[in-house]
Amino acid sequence: MMMNISIIGLGWLGKPLGDALVNLGYVVKGSTTSNDKLSVLKEAGYDAYKVQMNESEVQGDIAELLAYSEVLILNTPPGLRRNPTSDYVGKIKQLVPFIERSSIKQVLFIGSTAVFADTESMHIITNNTMPNSEGVSGVQLATVEKLLMNNAHFKTTILRFAGLVDERRHPATMMSKRKQIPNPLAPVNLIHREDCIGVIQQIISQRKWGEVYNAAYPLHPTKQEYYTNICEQKKIANPDFNRTGVSKGKLIDGQKTAEELNYTYTHSIVNE
């Protein structure tokens, strides 16, 4: 019998992920923070709920969302670019007691490679590399990772994605509008949304719980080379890089994740 899965965050990644899991035979429930999106999801046949997390409480139908599910996919980015003062750790702390009281046995936390610092050595990041970012987002994400993995009520797998792209959403669009972009010689770390979904499917089907994975497409040209080429393909203005000083960056090695999950990254970041 296929397991029941709850997804917090049926957005750009969560909605197509939910669709893919339903197509595989899983029973999927999900949440959104928007009344409009809630209506759309329900019209599409989703068992959907409105859930809003903040630092003081979790608002909405969180108990119903988690009820009877074995797996929770926690897909809620910190959102610190839009709100730098947001307490992401506090929000997750408010959520944890609801998970503990529910039928959830496994949590898949969709994290980010932002937990790793950029350095002049452009060091290679593996699944065994410890988070070392001093940035606000990286520190909060790393704290949430520990919070979830140290909880004895459920087993947590951490899945850190590199930058997300698809055919319509690509950072080159934003980069083409910027001036004096730093670190032109840093490696690019990206992953297509379809590969994100594929990796998640493998973790769930193989029941890889209590693990830590980094996922990125195995091609890492420099930012300068890559984004200039993509902007030319899209026929938009080339990005303006600051070529003075020493570039800092990191290289996310997602190959070990692919090997452990018997997965092949199939969606190139080059021609998106």
GROMACS .gro file of C-alpha atoms in nm:
model
  272
    1MET     CA    1   0.000   0.000   0.000
    2MET     CA    2   0.139   0.341  -0.100
    3MET     CA    3   0.213   0.581   0.183
    4ASN     CA    4   0.036   0.907   0.259
    5ILE     CA    5   0.247   1.221   0.212
    6SER     CA    6   0.188   1.576   0.332
    7ILE     CA    7   0.363   1.871   0.166
    8ILE     CA    8   0.394   2.206   0.337
    9GLY     CA    9   0.435   2.446   0.048
   10LEU     CA   10   0.252   2.362  -0.277
   11GLY     CA   11   0.428   2.634  -0.472
   12TRP     CA   12   0.670   2.650  -0.765
   13LEU     CA   13   0.841   2.328  -0.659
   14GLY     CA   14   0.581   2.173  -0.429
   15LYS     CA   15   0.287   2.168  -0.671
   16PRO     CA   16   0.461   1.980  -0.958
   17LEU     CA   17   0.621   1.756  -0.696
   18GLY     CA   18   0.277   1.675  -0.559
   19ASP     CA   19   0.152   1.605  -0.910
   20ALA     CA   20   0.442   1.367  -0.973
   21LEU     CA   21   0.387   1.181  -0.646
   22VAL     CA   22   0.013   1.144  -0.715
   23ASN     CA   23   0.098   0.998  -1.056
   24LEU     CA   24   0.313   0.739  -0.880
   25GLY     CA   25   0.020   0.636  -0.662
   26TYR     CA   26   0.094   0.820  -0.340
   27VAL     CA   27  -0.185   0.988  -0.144
   28VAL     CA   28  -0.084   1.354  -0.125
   29LYS     CA   29  -0.210   1.643   0.086
   30GLY     CA   30  -0.064   1.990   0.075
   31SER     CA   31  -0.075   2.346   0.200
   32THR     CA   32  -0.060   2.701   0.074
   33THR     CA   33  -0.064   3.039   0.246
   34SER     CA   34  -0.301   3.197  -0.008
   35ASN     CA   35  -0.681   3.175  -0.023
   36ASP     CA   36  -0.671   3.217  -0.400
   37LYS     CA   37  -0.421   2.934  -0.444
   38LEU     CA   38  -0.620   2.721  -0.203
   39SER     CA   39  -0.926   2.751  -0.425
   40VAL     CA   40  -0.723   2.663  -0.735
   41LEU     CA   41  -0.571   2.359  -0.564
   42LYS     CA   42  -0.908   2.231  -0.446
   43GLU     CA   43  -1.059   2.281  -0.791
   44ALA     CA   44  -0.772   2.070  -0.927
   45GLY     CA   45  -0.871   1.790  -0.689
   46TYR     CA   46  -0.609   1.843  -0.418
   47ASP     CA   47  -0.672   1.773  -0.052
   48ALA     CA   48  -0.538   2.118   0.029
   49TYR     CA   49  -0.528   2.334   0.342
   50LYS     CA   50  -0.436   2.689   0.428
   51VAL     CA   51  -0.144   2.695   0.672
   52GLN     CA   52   0.056   3.001   0.775
   53MET     CA   53   0.363   2.973   0.997
   54ASN     CA   54   0.497   3.263   1.200
   55GLU     CA   55   0.724   3.306   1.501
   56SER     CA   56   0.445   3.287   1.758
   57GLU     CA   57   0.207   3.025   1.618
   58VAL     CA   58   0.103   2.809   1.327
   59GLN     CA   59  -0.226   2.933   1.186
   60GLY     CA   60  -0.469   2.723   0.988
   61ASP     CA   61  -0.549   2.356   0.945
   62ILE     CA   62  -0.207   2.215   1.031
   63ALA     CA   63  -0.343   1.916   1.228
   64GLU     CA   64  -0.568   1.815   0.938
   65LEU     CA   65  -0.281   1.855   0.693
   66LEU     CA   66  -0.059   1.616   0.889
   67ALA     CA   67  -0.330   1.366   0.991
   68TYR     CA   68  -0.284   1.007   0.868
   69SER     CA   69   0.036   1.089   0.678
   70GLU     CA   70   0.362   0.902   0.728
   71VAL     CA   71   0.591   1.145   0.544
   72LEU     CA   72   0.611   1.524   0.567
   73ILE     CA   73   0.791   1.720   0.297
   74LEU     CA   74   0.882   2.054   0.452
   75ASN     CA   75   0.920   2.288   0.156
   76THR     CA   76   0.912   2.637   0.307
   77PRO     CA   77   1.210   2.860   0.214
   78PRO     CA   78   1.317   3.115   0.478
   79GLY     CA   79   1.220   3.411   0.259
   80LEU     CA   80   1.491   3.625   0.415
   81ARG     CA   81   1.558   3.822   0.097
   82ARG     CA   82   1.210   3.971   0.115
   83ASN     CA   83   1.207   3.993   0.494
   84PRO     CA   84   1.562   4.000   0.640
   85THR     CA   85   1.433   4.016   0.999
   86SER     CA   86   1.221   3.700   0.971
   87ASP     CA   87   1.284   3.437   1.238
   88TYR     CA   88   1.277   3.119   1.031
   89VAL     CA   89   1.401   2.907   1.320
   90GLY     CA   90   1.119   3.038   1.536
   91LYS     CA   91   0.863   2.941   1.273
   92ILE     CA   92   0.990   2.584   1.252
   93LYS     CA   93   0.999   2.558   1.632
   94GLN     CA   94   0.628   2.640   1.633
   95LEU     CA   95   0.567   2.365   1.377
   96VAL     CA   96   0.760   2.086   1.548
   97PRO     CA   97   0.507   2.009   1.826
   98PHE     CA   98   0.237   1.953   1.562
   99ILE     CA   99   0.464   1.704   1.385
  100GLU     CA  100   0.537   1.529   1.714
  101ARG     CA  101   0.166   1.486   1.789
  102SER     CA  102   0.085   1.360   1.440
  103SER     CA  103   0.129   1.031   1.255
  104ILE     CA  104   0.438   1.165   1.075
  105LYS     CA  105   0.734   0.925   1.102
  106GLN     CA  106   0.969   1.080   0.845
  107VAL     CA  107   1.044   1.440   0.750
  108LEU     CA  108   1.214   1.550   0.428
  109PHE     CA  109   1.348   1.901   0.479
  110ILE     CA  110   1.406   2.089   0.154
  111GLY     CA  111   1.705   2.303   0.240
  112SER     CA  112   1.967   2.495   0.049
  113THR     CA  113   2.339   2.492  -0.022
  114ALA     CA  114   2.334   2.844   0.123
  115VAL     CA  115   2.447   2.675   0.447
  116PHE     CA  116   2.798   2.671   0.295
  117ALA     CA  117   3.023   2.977   0.278
  118ASP     CA  118   3.191   3.108  -0.034
  119THR     CA  119   3.571   3.107  -0.011
  120GLU     CA  120   3.865   3.212  -0.227
  121SER     CA  121   3.969   2.847  -0.255
  122MET     CA  122   3.640   2.761  -0.431
  123HIS     CA  123   3.630   2.447  -0.215
  124ILE     CA  124   3.436   2.137  -0.317
  125ILE     CA  125   3.129   2.074  -0.103
  126THR     CA  126   3.032   1.710  -0.044
  127ASN     CA  127   2.753   1.548   0.157
  128ASN     CA  128   2.998   1.525   0.447
  129THR     CA  129   3.094   1.893   0.449
  130MET     CA  130   2.972   2.070   0.761
  131PRO     CA  131   2.770   2.393   0.720
  132ASN     CA  132   2.990   2.697   0.773
  133SER     CA  133   2.799   2.996   0.638
  134GLU     CA  134   2.794   3.309   0.853
  135GLY     CA  135   2.513   3.467   0.650
  136VAL     CA  136   2.173   3.513   0.810
  137SER     CA  137   1.995   3.267   0.579
  138GLY     CA  138   2.270   3.004   0.599
  139VAL     CA  139   2.288   3.016   0.977
  140GLN     CA  140   1.911   2.985   1.018
  141LEU     CA  141   1.889   2.698   0.770
  142ALA     CA  142   2.171   2.511   0.944
  143THR     CA  143   2.000   2.563   1.281
  144VAL     CA  144   1.675   2.421   1.145
  145GLU     CA  145   1.861   2.120   1.006
  146LYS     CA  146   1.998   2.039   1.352
  147LEU     CA  147   1.662   2.105   1.517
  148LEU     CA  148   1.488   1.852   1.294
  149MET     CA  149   1.760   1.586   1.282
  150ASN     CA  150   1.799   1.588   1.662
  151ASN     CA  151   1.427   1.525   1.721
  152ALA     CA  152   1.365   1.167   1.833
  153HIS     CA  153   0.995   1.168   1.739
  154PHE     CA  154   1.067   1.138   1.367
  155LYS     CA  155   1.357   1.071   1.127
  156THR     CA  156   1.469   1.359   0.911
  157THR     CA  157   1.654   1.364   0.581
  158ILE     CA  158   1.811   1.693   0.477
  159LEU     CA  159   1.808   1.768   0.104
  160ARG     CA  160   2.003   2.079   0.007
  161PHE     CA  161   1.942   2.206  -0.345
  162ALA     CA  162   2.168   2.436  -0.541
  163GLY     CA  163   2.003   2.725  -0.726
  164LEU     CA  164   1.673   2.622  -0.886
  165VAL     CA  165   1.591   2.674  -1.253
  166ASP     CA  166   1.342   2.566  -1.514
  167GLU     CA  167   1.244   2.677  -1.864
  168ARG     CA  168   1.078   2.996  -1.739
  169ARG     CA  169   1.258   3.073  -1.415
  170HIS     CA  170   1.628   3.141  -1.449
  171PRO     CA  171   1.862   3.367  -1.249
  172ALA     CA  172   2.013   3.497  -1.573
  173THR     CA  173   1.706   3.720  -1.613
  174MET     CA  174   1.785   3.894  -1.286
  175MET     CA  175   2.160   3.893  -1.348
  176SER     CA  176   2.121   4.074  -1.680
  177LYS     CA  177   1.975   4.373  -1.495
  178ARG     CA  178   2.248   4.399  -1.233
  179LYS     CA  179   2.567   4.602  -1.237
  180GLN     CA  180   2.911   4.516  -1.101
  181ILE     CA  181   2.820   4.157  -1.011
  182PRO     CA  182   3.090   4.015  -0.781
  183ASN     CA  183   3.276   3.684  -0.803
  184PRO     CA  184   3.279   3.635  -1.182
  185LEU     CA  185   3.516   3.337  -1.159
  186ALA     CA  186   3.310   3.148  -0.900
  187PRO     CA  187   3.159   2.815  -1.012
  188VAL     CA  188   2.790   2.801  -1.100
  189ASN     CA  189   2.577   2.565  -0.889
  190LEU     CA  190   2.229   2.503  -1.029
  191ILE     CA  191   1.969   2.227  -1.060
  192HIS     CA  192   1.657   2.197  -1.274
  193ARG     CA  193   1.322   2.163  -1.100
  194GLU     CA  194   1.257   1.827  -1.269
  195ASP     CA  195   1.579   1.687  -1.125
  196CYS     CA  196   1.474   1.817  -0.782
  197ILE     CA  197   1.154   1.618  -0.816
  198GLY     CA  198   1.342   1.312  -0.938
  199VAL     CA  199   1.580   1.317  -0.640
  200ILE     CA  200   1.290   1.355  -0.396
  201GLN     CA  201   1.109   1.060  -0.553
  202GLN     CA  202   1.416   0.842  -0.508
  203ILE     CA  203   1.456   0.938  -0.142
  204ILE     CA  204   1.092   0.851  -0.070
  205SER     CA  205   1.076   0.530  -0.271
  206GLN     CA  206   1.404   0.402  -0.125
  207ARG     CA  207   1.313   0.524   0.225
  208LYS     CA  208   1.644   0.704   0.268
  209TRP     CA  209   1.573   0.857   0.608
  210GLY     CA  210   1.822   1.007   0.848
  211GLU     CA  211   2.050   1.113   0.561
  212VAL     CA  212   2.201   1.437   0.430
  213TYR     CA  213   2.219   1.504   0.057
  214ASN     CA  214   2.339   1.791  -0.163
  215ALA     CA  215   2.199   1.808  -0.515
  216ALA     CA  216   2.337   2.005  -0.811
  217TYR     CA  217   2.376   1.947  -1.183
  218PRO     CA  218   2.733   1.820  -1.253
  219LEU     CA  219   2.842   2.115  -1.466
  220HIS     CA  220   3.011   2.413  -1.306
  221PRO     CA  221   3.130   2.681  -1.548
  222THR     CA  222   3.224   3.021  -1.408
  223LYS     CA  223   2.946   3.270  -1.340
  224GLN     CA  224   3.093   3.505  -1.599
  225GLU     CA  225   3.103   3.242  -1.873
  226TYR     CA  226   2.771   3.081  -1.792
  227TYR     CA  227   2.547   3.383  -1.742
  228THR     CA  228   2.695   3.568  -2.038
  229ASN     CA  229   2.615   3.267  -2.261
  230ILE     CA  230   2.264   3.226  -2.120
  231CYS     CA  231   2.186   3.596  -2.162
  232GLU     CA  232   2.303   3.580  -2.522
  233GLN     CA  233   2.080   3.278  -2.581
  234LYS     CA  234   1.785   3.463  -2.431
  235LYS     CA  235   1.873   3.777  -2.628
  236ILE     CA  236   1.880   3.993  -2.317
  237ALA     CA  237   2.147   4.231  -2.191
  238ASN     CA  238   2.472   4.070  -2.082
  239PRO     CA  239   2.542   4.090  -1.708
  240ASP     CA  240   2.797   4.343  -1.589
  241PHE     CA  241   3.063   4.173  -1.376
  242ASN     CA  242   3.308   4.333  -1.137
  243ARG     CA  243   3.638   4.178  -1.241
  244THR     CA  244   3.849   4.347  -0.975
  245GLY     CA  245   3.958   4.159  -0.666
  246VAL     CA  246   3.955   3.787  -0.593
  247SER     CA  247   3.645   3.581  -0.664
  248LYS     CA  248   3.490   3.373  -0.388
  249GLY     CA  249   3.268   3.072  -0.436
  250LYS     CA  250   3.212   2.701  -0.383
  251LEU     CA  251   3.150   2.393  -0.595
  252ILE     CA  252   2.856   2.176  -0.492
  253ASP     CA  253   2.934   1.813  -0.573
  254GLY     CA  254   2.600   1.635  -0.624
  255GLN     CA  255   2.749   1.319  -0.773
  256LYS     CA  256   2.761   1.123  -0.445
  257THR     CA  257   2.391   1.190  -0.398
  258ALA     CA  258   2.324   1.063  -0.751
  259GLU     CA  259   2.529   0.749  -0.684
  260GLU     CA  260   2.367   0.672  -0.348
  261LEU     CA  261   2.017   0.718  -0.492
  262ASN     CA  262   2.092   0.552  -0.826
  263TYR     CA  263   1.981   0.870  -0.997
  264THR     CA  264   2.102   1.047  -1.312
  265TYR     CA  265   2.065   1.422  -1.352
  266THR     CA  266   1.877   1.444  -1.680
  267HIS     CA  267   1.781   1.811  -1.721
  268SER     CA  268   2.075   2.023  -1.835
  269ILE     CA  269   2.115   2.374  -1.696
  270VAL     CA  270   2.281   2.489  -2.019
  271ASN     CA  271   1.997   2.534  -2.264
  272GLU     CA  272   1.713   2.623  -2.028
   0.00000   0.00000   0.00000
